[in-house]
PDB file of C-alpha atoms in Angstrom:
ATOM      1  CA  GLY A  66      21.324  13.576   1.404  1.00 32.00           C
ATOM      2  CA  GLU A  67      21.052  12.745  -2.444  1.00 34.00           C
ATOM      3  CA  SER A  68      17.983  13.315  -4.295  1.00 44.00           C
ATOM      4  CA  VAL A  69      16.276  11.755  -7.183  1.00 56.00           C
ATOM      5  CA  GLY A  70      13.332  13.708  -8.709  1.00 53.00           C
ATOM      6  CA  LEU A  71      11.001  13.407 -11.590  1.00 47.00           C
ATOM      7  CA  HIS A  72       9.923  16.032 -13.640  1.00 48.00           C
ATOM      8  CA  LEU A  73       6.131  15.261 -13.891  1.00 51.00           C
ATOM      9  CA  PRO A  74       4.276  13.543 -11.135  1.00 83.00           C
ATOM     10  CA  THR A  75       1.213  11.958 -13.263  1.00 89.00           C
ATOM     11  CA  LEU A  76       1.348  11.044 -17.164  1.00 92.00           C
ATOM     12  CA  SER A  77      -1.871   9.915 -19.002  1.00 95.00           C
ATOM     13  CA  VAL A  78      -1.518   8.125 -22.688  1.00 96.00           C
ATOM     14  CA  GLN A  79      -3.617   6.775 -25.060  1.00 97.00           C
ATOM     15  CA  GLU A  80      -3.325   2.508 -25.600  1.00 97.00           C
ATOM     16  CA  GLY A  81      -0.714   2.009 -28.010  1.00 97.00           C
ATOM     17  CA  ASP A  82       0.868   5.379 -28.074  1.00 97.00           C
ATOM     18  CA  ASN A  83       4.417   5.696 -26.201  1.00 97.00           C
ATOM     19  CA  SER A  84       5.275   6.801 -23.057  1.00 96.00           C
ATOM     20  CA  ILE A  85       8.142   8.471 -21.925  1.00 96.00           C
ATOM     21  CA  ILE A  86       8.688   9.116 -18.459  1.00 95.00           C
ATOM     22  CA  ASN A  87      12.135  11.467 -17.261  1.00 93.00           C
ATOM     23  CA  CYS A  88      14.500  11.261 -14.181  1.00 92.00           C
ATOM     24  CA  ALA A  89      16.823  13.788 -12.643  1.00 91.00           C
ATOM     25  CA  TYR A  90      19.236  12.243 -10.472  1.00 88.00           C
ATOM     26  CA  SER A  91      22.056  14.532  -8.189  1.00 82.00           C
ATOM     27  CA  ASN A  92      25.100  12.589  -7.395  1.00 84.00           C
ATOM     28  CA  SER A  93      27.388  13.100 -10.310  1.00 83.00           C
ATOM     29  CA  ALA A  94      29.347   9.452  -8.794  1.00 83.00           C
ATOM     30  CA  SER A  95      26.080   7.191  -9.308  1.00 85.00           C
ATOM     31  CA  ASP A  96      27.149   4.552 -12.067  1.00 85.00           C
ATOM     32  CA  TYR A  97      24.398   2.411 -11.559  1.00 89.00           C
ATOM     33  CA  PHE A  98      20.763   3.195 -12.359  1.00 92.00           C
ATOM     34  CA  ILE A  99      17.370   1.168 -12.038  1.00 92.00           C
ATOM     35  CA  TRP A 100      13.438   1.632 -13.491  1.00 95.00           C
ATOM     36  CA  TYR A 101      11.491  -0.177 -11.113  1.00 95.00           C
ATOM     37  CA  LYS A 102       7.308  -0.337 -11.561  1.00 96.00           C
ATOM     38  CA  GLN A 103       4.890  -0.420  -8.668  1.00 94.00           C
ATOM     39  CA  GLU A 104       1.567  -1.542  -9.353  1.00 94.00           C
ATOM     40  CA  SER A 105      -1.445  -0.578  -6.489  1.00 90.00           C
ATOM     41  CA  GLY A 106      -1.285  -2.530  -3.351  1.00 89.00           C
ATOM     42  CA  LYS A 107       2.416  -4.234  -4.295  1.00 92.00           C
ATOM     43  CA  GLY A 108       6.164  -3.937  -4.386  1.00 93.00           C
ATOM     44  CA  PRO A 109       8.079  -2.298  -6.508  1.00 93.00           C
ATOM     45  CA  GLN A 110       9.306  -4.742  -9.787  1.00 93.00           C
ATOM     46  CA  PHE A 111      12.169  -4.574 -11.381  1.00 92.00           C
ATOM     47  CA  ILE A 112      12.204  -3.113 -15.117  1.00 94.00           C
ATOM     48  CA  ILE A 113      15.520  -2.358 -16.596  1.00 94.00           C
ATOM     49  CA  ASP A 114      18.736  -1.275 -15.445  1.00 92.00           C
ATOM     50  CA  ILE A 115      21.602   0.601 -17.065  1.00 93.00           C
ATOM     51  CA  ARG A 116      25.559   1.226 -15.961  1.00 91.00           C
ATOM     52  CA  SER A 117      26.808   4.810 -16.324  1.00 90.00           C
ATOM     53  CA  ASN A 118      29.575   3.561 -19.109  1.00 92.00           C
ATOM     54  CA  MET A 119      26.472   3.179 -21.519  1.00 94.00           C
ATOM     55  CA  ASP A 120      23.855   5.800 -22.770  1.00 96.00           C
ATOM     56  CA  LYS A 121      21.171   3.889 -23.996  1.00 97.00           C
ATOM     57  CA  ARG A 122      19.653   0.169 -22.959  1.00 97.00           C
ATOM     58  CA  GLN A 123      16.842  -1.648 -24.514  1.00 96.00           C
ATOM     59  CA  GLY A 124      14.503  -4.300 -23.060  1.00 93.00           C
ATOM     60  CA  GLN A 125      11.542  -5.776 -24.317  1.00 92.00           C
ATOM     61  CA  ARG A 126       9.051  -2.906 -24.974  1.00 96.00           C
ATOM     62  CA  VAL A 127      11.231  -0.847 -22.672  1.00 97.00           C
ATOM     63  CA  THR A 128      14.030   1.446 -23.379  1.00 97.00           C
ATOM     64  CA  VAL A 129      16.581   3.340 -20.878  1.00 97.00           C
ATOM     65  CA  LEU A 130      18.419   6.634 -21.812  1.00 97.00           C
ATOM     66  CA  LEU A 131      21.039   8.129 -19.426  1.00 96.00           C
ATOM     67  CA  ASN A 132      22.635  11.238 -20.271  1.00 95.00           C
ATOM     68  CA  LYS A 133      25.322  11.795 -17.350  1.00 92.00           C
ATOM     69  CA  THR A 134      25.987  15.624 -18.837  1.00 92.00           C
ATOM     70  CA  VAL A 135      22.661  17.216 -17.622  1.00 93.00           C
ATOM     71  CA  LYS A 136      22.052  13.713 -14.632  1.00 93.00           C
ATOM     72  CA  HIS A 137      19.117  12.684 -16.602  1.00 94.00           C
ATOM     73  CA  LEU A 138      17.477   9.350 -17.052  1.00 94.00           C
ATOM     74  CA  SER A 139      14.641   8.468 -19.090  1.00 96.00           C
ATOM     75  CA  LEU A 140      12.272   5.487 -19.575  1.00 97.00           C
ATOM     76  CA  GLN A 141      10.794   5.047 -22.773  1.00 97.00           C
ATOM     77  CA  ILE A 142       7.792   2.175 -23.179  1.00 97.00           C
ATOM     78  CA  ALA A 143       6.390   1.185 -26.532  1.00 97.00           C
ATOM     79  CA  ALA A 144       2.985   0.573 -27.671  1.00 97.00           C
ATOM     80  CA  THR A 145       1.813   1.083 -23.755  1.00 97.00           C
ATOM     81  CA  GLN A 146      -0.889  -1.184 -22.878  1.00 96.00           C
ATOM     82  CA  PRO A 147      -3.199  -0.843 -19.964  1.00 96.00           C
ATOM     83  CA  GLY A 148      -0.897  -3.424 -17.899  1.00 96.00           C
ATOM     84  CA  ASP A 149       1.579  -0.752 -18.043  1.00 97.00           C
ATOM     85  CA  SER A 150      -0.532   1.680 -15.258  1.00 97.00           C
ATOM     86  CA  ALA A 151       1.530   1.762 -12.780  1.00 96.00           C
ATOM     87  CA  VAL A 152       3.921   4.074 -10.494  1.00 94.00           C
ATOM     88  CA  TYR A 153       7.303   4.372 -12.294  1.00 95.00           C
ATOM     89  CA  PHE A 154      10.646   4.880  -9.866  1.00 92.00           C
ATOM     90  CA  CYS A 155      14.304   5.493 -11.190  1.00 93.00           C
ATOM     91  CA  ALA A 156      16.689   4.891  -8.676  1.00 91.00           C
ATOM     92  CA  GLU A 157      20.638   5.212  -8.644  1.00 89.00           C
ATOM     93  CA  ASP A 158      22.845   3.372  -6.796  1.00 85.00           C
ATOM     94  CA  THR A 159      25.465   5.196  -4.764  1.00 76.00           C
ATOM     95  CA  GLY A 160      27.262   1.931  -3.231  1.00 73.00           C
ATOM     96  CA  ASN A 161      25.281   0.085  -0.743  1.00 69.00           C
ATOM     97  CA  GLN A 162      22.269   2.102  -1.035  1.00 80.00           C
ATOM     98  CA  PHE A 163      19.987   3.026  -3.832  1.00 84.00           C
ATOM     99  CA  TYR A 164      17.900   6.248  -4.006  1.00 86.00           C
ATOM    100  CA  PHE A 165      14.852   6.473  -5.235  1.00 89.00           C
ATOM    101  CA  GLY A 166      12.576   8.923  -6.827  1.00 86.00           C
ATOM    102  CA  THR A 167       8.962  10.340  -5.611  1.00 85.00           C
ATOM    103  CA  GLY A 168       7.735   8.496  -8.690  1.00 90.00           C
ATOM    104  CA  THR A 169       5.665   9.188 -11.793  1.00 92.00           C
ATOM    105  CA  SER A 170       2.007   7.384 -12.121  1.00 93.00           C
ATOM    106  CA  LEU A 171       1.327   6.467 -15.706  1.00 96.00           C
ATOM    107  CA  THR A 172      -2.174   5.864 -16.338  1.00 96.00           C
ATOM    108  CA  VAL A 173      -2.875   3.988 -19.622  1.00 96.00           C
ATOM    109  CA  ILE A 174      -6.498   5.140 -21.350  1.00 95.00           C
ATOM    110  CA  PRO A 175      -8.280   2.455 -23.488  1.00 92.00           C
TER     111      PRO A 175
ATOM    112  CA  ASN B  93      10.793 -19.964  -4.086  1.00 69.00           C
ATOM    113  CA  ALA B  94       8.798 -17.664  -2.292  1.00 80.00           C
ATOM    114  CA  GLY B  95      11.270 -14.591  -2.808  1.00 93.00           C
ATOM    115  CA  VAL B  96      10.876 -11.457   0.257  1.00 96.00           C
ATOM    116  CA  THR B  97       8.246 -12.515   2.825  1.00 97.00           C
ATOM    117  CA  GLN B  98       6.771  -9.982   5.072  1.00 97.00           C
ATOM    118  CA  THR B  99       4.698 -10.228   7.797  1.00 97.00           C
ATOM    119  CA  PRO B 100       2.196  -8.647   8.919  1.00 97.00           C
ATOM    120  CA  LYS B 101       0.586  -7.103   5.880  1.00 96.00           C
ATOM    121  CA  PHE B 102      -1.093  -4.812   8.324  1.00 97.00           C
ATOM    122  CA  GLN B 103      -1.099  -3.448  11.401  1.00 97.00           C
ATOM    123  CA  VAL B 104      -2.136  -0.978  13.619  1.00 97.00           C
ATOM    124  CA  LEU B 105      -0.342   0.382  17.114  1.00 97.00           C
ATOM    125  CA  LYS B 106      -1.068   2.717  19.744  1.00 97.00           C
ATOM    126  CA  THR B 107       1.681   5.313  20.311  1.00 98.00           C
ATOM    127  CA  GLY B 108       4.181   3.813  22.509  1.00 97.00           C
ATOM    128  CA  GLN B 109       3.987   0.638  21.483  1.00 97.00           C
ATOM    129  CA  SER B 110       6.426  -1.772  20.344  1.00 96.00           C
ATOM    130  CA  MET B 111       6.827  -4.480  17.332  1.00 96.00           C
ATOM    131  CA  THR B 112       8.820  -6.264  15.090  1.00 98.00           C
ATOM    132  CA  LEU B 113       8.233  -6.161  11.287  1.00 98.00           C
ATOM    133  CA  GLN B 114       9.252  -9.544   9.815  1.00 98.00           C
ATOM    134  CA  CYS B 115      11.459 -10.134   6.591  1.00 98.00           C
ATOM    135  CA  ALA B 116      12.529 -13.553   5.350  1.00 98.00           C
ATOM    136  CA  GLN B 117      14.067 -14.254   1.849  1.00 96.00           C
ATOM    137  CA  ASP B 118      15.144 -17.611   0.247  1.00 95.00           C
ATOM    138  CA  MET B 119      17.272 -16.474  -2.352  1.00 93.00           C
ATOM    139  CA  ASN B 120      20.746 -16.598  -0.219  1.00 92.00           C
ATOM    140  CA  HIS B 121      20.832 -12.973  -0.745  1.00 91.00           C
ATOM    141  CA  GLU B 122      23.659 -11.667   1.385  1.00 90.00           C
ATOM    142  CA  TYR B 123      22.276  -7.763   0.787  1.00 90.00           C
ATOM    143  CA  MET B 124      18.832  -6.894   2.651  1.00 93.00           C
ATOM    144  CA  SER B 125      17.306  -3.652   3.533  1.00 94.00           C
ATOM    145  CA  TRP B 126      14.256  -1.771   4.810  1.00 97.00           C
ATOM    146  CA  TYR B 127      12.404   1.267   2.977  1.00 96.00           C
ATOM    147  CA  ARG B 128       9.287   3.070   4.404  1.00 97.00           C
ATOM    148  CA  GLN B 129       7.360   4.777   1.612  1.00 94.00           C
ATOM    149  CA  ASP B 130       5.340   7.747   2.563  1.00 90.00           C
ATOM    150  CA  PRO B 131       3.143   9.516   0.026  1.00 80.00           C
ATOM    151  CA  GLY B 132       5.032  12.075  -2.335  1.00 72.00           C
ATOM    152  CA  MET B 133       8.212  10.901  -0.791  1.00 76.00           C
ATOM    153  CA  GLY B 134       9.317   8.099  -2.765  1.00 83.00           C
ATOM    154  CA  LEU B 135      11.058   5.042  -0.972  1.00 92.00           C
ATOM    155  CA  ARG B 136      13.605   5.830   2.168  1.00 93.00           C
ATOM    156  CA  LEU B 137      16.200   3.820   2.897  1.00 93.00           C
ATOM    157  CA  ILE B 138      15.656   3.103   6.937  1.00 96.00           C
ATOM    158  CA  HIS B 139      18.539   0.316   7.369  1.00 96.00           C
ATOM    159  CA  TYR B 140      20.342  -2.192   5.510  1.00 92.00           C
ATOM    160  CA  SER B 141      22.766  -5.373   5.888  1.00 92.00           C
ATOM    161  CA  VAL B 142      25.478  -6.496   3.868  1.00 89.00           C
ATOM    162  CA  GLY B 143      25.580  -9.740   5.224  1.00 90.00           C
ATOM    163  CA  ALA B 144      24.871 -11.852   8.565  1.00 93.00           C
ATOM    164  CA  GLY B 145      26.382  -9.941  11.448  1.00 95.00           C
ATOM    165  CA  ILE B 146      26.364  -6.531   9.533  1.00 93.00           C
ATOM    166  CA  THR B 147      23.746  -4.042   9.746  1.00 95.00           C
ATOM    167  CA  ASP B 148      24.174   0.040   8.721  1.00 93.00           C
ATOM    168  CA  GLN B 149      21.756   3.096   8.784  1.00 94.00           C
ATOM    169  CA  GLY B 150      20.175   4.617   6.132  1.00 92.00           C
ATOM    170  CA  GLU B 151      18.760   8.236   5.401  1.00 90.00           C
ATOM    171  CA  VAL B 152      16.156   7.564   7.881  1.00 95.00           C
ATOM    172  CA  PRO B 153      17.178   5.517  10.753  1.00 97.00           C
ATOM    173  CA  ASN B 154      15.765   6.860  13.755  1.00 96.00           C
ATOM    174  CA  GLY B 155      13.596   5.428  15.708  1.00 96.00           C
ATOM    175  CA  TYR B 156      14.086   2.074  14.385  1.00 98.00           C
ATOM    176  CA  ASN B 157      16.262  -1.011  15.244  1.00 97.00           C
ATOM    177  CA  VAL B 158      17.635  -4.037  13.142  1.00 98.00           C
ATOM    178  CA  SER B 159      19.833  -7.171  13.400  1.00 96.00           C
ATOM    179  CA  ARG B 160      21.038  -9.425  11.191  1.00 97.00           C
ATOM    180  CA  SER B 161      21.788 -13.251  12.947  1.00 97.00           C
ATOM    181  CA  THR B 162      21.406 -15.019   9.692  1.00 96.00           C
ATOM    182  CA  THR B 163      21.205 -14.435   6.008  1.00 95.00           C
ATOM    183  CA  GLU B 164      17.836 -15.391   5.482  1.00 96.00           C
ATOM    184  CA  ASP B 165      16.290 -13.542   8.190  1.00 97.00           C
ATOM    185  CA  PHE B 166      16.276  -9.052   8.342  1.00 98.00           C
ATOM    186  CA  PRO B 167      13.738  -7.905  11.184  1.00 98.00           C
ATOM    187  CA  LEU B 168      12.678  -4.651  11.853  1.00 98.00           C
ATOM    188  CA  ARG B 169      11.978  -3.537  15.374  1.00 98.00           C
ATOM    189  CA  LEU B 170      10.050  -0.044  16.177  1.00 97.00           C
ATOM    190  CA  LEU B 171      10.784   0.203  20.104  1.00 92.00           C
ATOM    191  CA  SER B 172       7.803   2.970  20.696  1.00 96.00           C
ATOM    192  CA  ALA B 173       6.114   3.426  17.827  1.00 96.00           C
ATOM    193  CA  ALA B 174       5.148   7.351  16.978  1.00 97.00           C
ATOM    194  CA  PRO B 175       2.239   8.767  14.709  1.00 97.00           C
ATOM    195  CA  SER B 176       5.002   9.849  12.625  1.00 96.00           C
ATOM    196  CA  GLN B 177       6.079   6.070  11.881  1.00 97.00           C
ATOM    197  CA  THR B 178       2.401   5.473   9.705  1.00 97.00           C
ATOM    198  CA  SER B 179       3.849   4.122   6.805  1.00 97.00           C
ATOM    199  CA  VAL B 180       4.258   1.393   4.044  1.00 97.00           C
ATOM    200  CA  TYR B 181       7.298  -0.328   4.835  1.00 98.00           C
ATOM    201  CA  PHE B 182       9.099  -2.821   2.333  1.00 97.00           C
ATOM    202  CA  CYS B 183      12.007  -5.309   2.966  1.00 97.00           C
ATOM    203  CA  ALA B 184      14.384  -5.799  -0.218  1.00 94.00           C
ATOM    204  CA  SER B 185      17.148  -7.704  -0.778  1.00 93.00           C
ATOM    205  CA  SER B 186      19.837  -8.239  -3.500  1.00 89.00           C
ATOM    206  CA  TYR B 187      22.281 -10.707  -4.443  1.00 83.00           C
ATOM    207  CA  SER B 188      24.837  -7.931  -4.286  1.00 70.00           C
ATOM    208  CA  MET B 189      25.150  -4.273  -4.722  1.00 62.00           C
ATOM    209  CA  GLY B 190      27.296  -1.614  -6.110  1.00 52.00           C
ATOM    210  CA  LEU B 191      29.985  -2.087  -8.664  1.00 45.00           C
ATOM    211  CA  GLY B 192      29.683  -5.460 -10.193  1.00 46.00           C
ATOM    212  CA  GLY B 193      26.639  -6.984  -9.053  1.00 50.00           C
ATOM    213  CA  THR B 194      23.379  -6.687 -10.732  1.00 56.00           C
ATOM    214  CA  GLY B 195      21.758  -4.584  -7.928  1.00 69.00           C
ATOM    215  CA  GLU B 196      18.622  -5.987  -9.021  1.00 81.00           C
ATOM    216  CA  LEU B 197      16.264  -5.423  -5.605  1.00 87.00           C
ATOM    217  CA  PHE B 198      13.850  -7.988  -4.960  1.00 92.00           C
ATOM    218  CA  PHE B 199      11.358  -6.287  -2.749  1.00 95.00           C
ATOM    219  CA  GLY B 200       8.248  -7.776  -0.628  1.00 96.00           C
ATOM    220  CA  GLU B 201       4.737  -6.939  -0.669  1.00 95.00           C
ATOM    221  CA  GLY B 202       4.714  -4.526   1.769  1.00 96.00           C
ATOM    222  CA  SER B 203       3.732  -4.071   5.642  1.00 97.00           C
ATOM    223  CA  ARG B 204       1.113  -1.197   6.074  1.00 96.00           C
ATOM    224  CA  LEU B 205       1.242  -0.008   9.539  1.00 97.00           C
ATOM    225  CA  THR B 206      -1.055   3.066  11.291  1.00 97.00           C
ATOM    226  CA  VAL B 207       0.245   4.390  14.774  1.00 97.00           C
ATOM    227  CA  LEU B 208      -2.604   6.063  16.359  1.00 96.00           C
TER     228      LEU B 208
END
């Protein structure tokens, strides 16, 4: 089966600092990737996506970088806020199925 | 719009009992899916459907059945619950999947199932 893995299970950052969350994927044929945020007791929520014909995409305070050569994704959060504390998942779309990573827990220290 | 609605939110079963987790969406999405979330395992796909009358297996389908008689509803059935099925279950829907689609999955709030 597919595997999507995250390099670090937990990340703590000071409020106002930038956060970087990494993700490795294994299927070189995957052409669409999404980052999700999951707050405690809730379902995952879409943050940002990127297609394989791009290497960077920016949203509001978030940037996703895609390196197809090494099959690596990263999510950058600028000026991290307490409300950003959550578990972050990357997911790869292999057609009709999304494969999710195990998640990185981000804690923002006030 | 309510989005994706799952019921029940919490359920305790005894081994061997059966039950159905309900999922409904009011966004006219063709694609619906069920995931289970276990600690340290991320989200794993159980079953999915690309439209009414069409279902297919995901990564971990054993012990679960689904049907899709309408666009709105996608129930997940556990025929004979086992302790290994203790998990949090998420239903998700999308307007479309794959190339050309937005791909964004909209998730319900989850159903926490404990099998004793």
